[in-house]
Coordinates of C-alpha atoms in Angstrom, one line a residue:
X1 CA 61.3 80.8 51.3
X2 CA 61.1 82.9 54.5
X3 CA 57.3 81.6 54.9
X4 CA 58.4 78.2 55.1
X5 CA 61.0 78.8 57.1
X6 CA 58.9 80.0 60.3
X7 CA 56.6 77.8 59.6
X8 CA 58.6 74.9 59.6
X9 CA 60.0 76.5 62.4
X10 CA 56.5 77.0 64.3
X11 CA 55.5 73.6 63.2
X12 CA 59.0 72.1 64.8
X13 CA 58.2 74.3 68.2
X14 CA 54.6 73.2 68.5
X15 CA 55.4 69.6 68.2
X16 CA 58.3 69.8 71.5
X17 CA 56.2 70.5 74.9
X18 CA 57.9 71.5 77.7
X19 CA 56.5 68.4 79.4
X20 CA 58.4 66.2 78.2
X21 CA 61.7 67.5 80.4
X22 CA 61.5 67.8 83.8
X23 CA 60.7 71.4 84.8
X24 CA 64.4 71.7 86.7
X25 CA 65.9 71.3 82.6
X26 CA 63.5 73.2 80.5
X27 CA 64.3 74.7 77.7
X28 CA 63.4 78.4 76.2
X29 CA 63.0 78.1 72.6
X30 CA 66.2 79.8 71.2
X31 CA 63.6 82.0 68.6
X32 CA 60.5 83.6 68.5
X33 CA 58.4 83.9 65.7
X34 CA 56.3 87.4 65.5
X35 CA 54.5 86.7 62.4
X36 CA 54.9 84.8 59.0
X37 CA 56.8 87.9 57.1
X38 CA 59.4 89.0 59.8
X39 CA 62.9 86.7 60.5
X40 CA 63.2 85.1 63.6
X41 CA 64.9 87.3 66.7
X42 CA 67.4 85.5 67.8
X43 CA 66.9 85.2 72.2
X44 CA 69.9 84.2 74.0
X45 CA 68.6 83.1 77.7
X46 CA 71.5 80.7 78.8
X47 CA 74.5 82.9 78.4
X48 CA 75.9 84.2 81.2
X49 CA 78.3 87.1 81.4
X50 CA 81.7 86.7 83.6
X51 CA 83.6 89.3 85.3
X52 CA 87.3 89.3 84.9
X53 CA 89.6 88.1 87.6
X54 CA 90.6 90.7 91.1
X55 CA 94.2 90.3 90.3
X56 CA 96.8 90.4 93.0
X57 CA 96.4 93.0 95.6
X58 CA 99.7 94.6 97.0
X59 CA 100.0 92.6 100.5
X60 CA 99.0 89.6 99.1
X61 CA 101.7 90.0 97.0
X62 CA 104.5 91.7 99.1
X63 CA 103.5 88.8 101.5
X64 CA 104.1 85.6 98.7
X65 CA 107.7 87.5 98.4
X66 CA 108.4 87.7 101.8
X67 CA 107.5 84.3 102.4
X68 CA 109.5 83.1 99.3
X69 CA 112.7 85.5 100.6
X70 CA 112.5 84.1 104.4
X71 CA 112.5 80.5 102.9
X72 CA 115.4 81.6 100.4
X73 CA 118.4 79.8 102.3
X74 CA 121.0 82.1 101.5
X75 CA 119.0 84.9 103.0
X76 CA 121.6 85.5 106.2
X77 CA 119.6 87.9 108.2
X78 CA 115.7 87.2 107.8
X79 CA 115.6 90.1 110.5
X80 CA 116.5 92.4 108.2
X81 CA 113.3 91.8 105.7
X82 CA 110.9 94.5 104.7
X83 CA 109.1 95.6 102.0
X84 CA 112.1 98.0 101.2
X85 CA 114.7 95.6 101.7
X86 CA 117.1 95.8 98.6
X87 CA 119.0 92.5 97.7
X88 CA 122.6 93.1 98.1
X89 CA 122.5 95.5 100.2
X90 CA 120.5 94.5 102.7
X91 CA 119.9 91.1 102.3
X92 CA 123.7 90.1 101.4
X93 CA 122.8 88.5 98.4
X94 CA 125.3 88.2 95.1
X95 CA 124.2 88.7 91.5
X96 CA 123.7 84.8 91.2
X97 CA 121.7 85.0 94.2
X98 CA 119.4 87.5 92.9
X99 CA 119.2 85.4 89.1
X100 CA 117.7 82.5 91.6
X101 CA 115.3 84.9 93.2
X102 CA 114.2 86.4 90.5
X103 CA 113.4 82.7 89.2
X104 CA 111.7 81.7 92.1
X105 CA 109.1 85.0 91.8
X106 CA 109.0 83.8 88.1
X107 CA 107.8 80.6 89.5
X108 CA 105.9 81.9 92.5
X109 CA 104.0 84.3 90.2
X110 CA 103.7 81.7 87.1
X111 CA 105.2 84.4 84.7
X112 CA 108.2 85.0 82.6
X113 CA 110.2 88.2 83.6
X114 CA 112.7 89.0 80.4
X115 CA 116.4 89.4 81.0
X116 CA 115.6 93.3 80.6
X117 CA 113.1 93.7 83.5
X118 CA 115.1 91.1 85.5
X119 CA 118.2 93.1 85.8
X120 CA 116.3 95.9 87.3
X121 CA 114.8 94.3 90.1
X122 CA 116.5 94.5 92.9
X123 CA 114.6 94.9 96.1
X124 CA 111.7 93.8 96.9
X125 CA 109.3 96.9 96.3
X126 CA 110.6 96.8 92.7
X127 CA 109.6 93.0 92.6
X128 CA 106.2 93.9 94.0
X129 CA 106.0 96.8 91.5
X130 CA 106.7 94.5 88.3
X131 CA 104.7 91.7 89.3
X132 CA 101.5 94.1 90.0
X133 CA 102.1 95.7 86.3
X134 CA 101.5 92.0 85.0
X135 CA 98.0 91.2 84.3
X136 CA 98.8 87.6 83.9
X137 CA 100.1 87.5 87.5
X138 CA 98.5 84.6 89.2

């Protein structure tokens, strides 16, 4: 069975030429045959290997909430913005207020922050700080 296997398979690689694609779409032959007794190796020359995704770095993302906070219209002093900046305190902001920011970063950042994690932030470095511990972050 294994004989005429590779030779069926020798048989079908003889009978394709490389001439009949144009040299830009060639084609390696996805196995090569040693001899009639051994299995064909399998070859793998079109896959290519990926590298995952940067992520966020910090001032790109201290800079999306700063952008997102000096937009915010019930912000009252934009002066008073830094990357320290807690919401109530410094910002003037009520509880509701910081529910809507909190949903805007959710939708700035294209992730879901659950009720848990959403009651502790309350400044912006804590903000920063979650949304750099999310790998999904985007």
């Amino acid at each position: 069975m294994r004989t005429a296997f590779s030779q069926s398979v020798r048989r079908a690689a003889t009978s394709v030429t490389r001439t009949q694609l144009p040299a830009s779409r060639a084609i390696a032959p996805c196995f090569s045959v040693t001899s009639t007794r051994s299995s064909p190796a399998p070859r793998y020359p079109g896959i290519r290997f990926y590298s995952a995704p940067a992520g966020l770095s910090k001032p790109e993302v201290e800079g999306r909430i700063m952008d997102l906070l000096k937009n915010f219209d019930k912000v009252k002093d934009a002066s008073k913005l830094s990357n320290s900046s807690h919401f109530s305190n410094d910002l003037g902001l009520d509880s509701l207020d910081t529910v809507e920011v909190v949903m805007a970063i959710e939708e700035e950042f294209s992730i879901e922050i659950p009720d848990k994690e959403a009651d502790t932030i309350l400044s912006i470095d804590k903000a920063v700080n979650y949304i750099l511990g999310q790998p999904d972050a985007h």
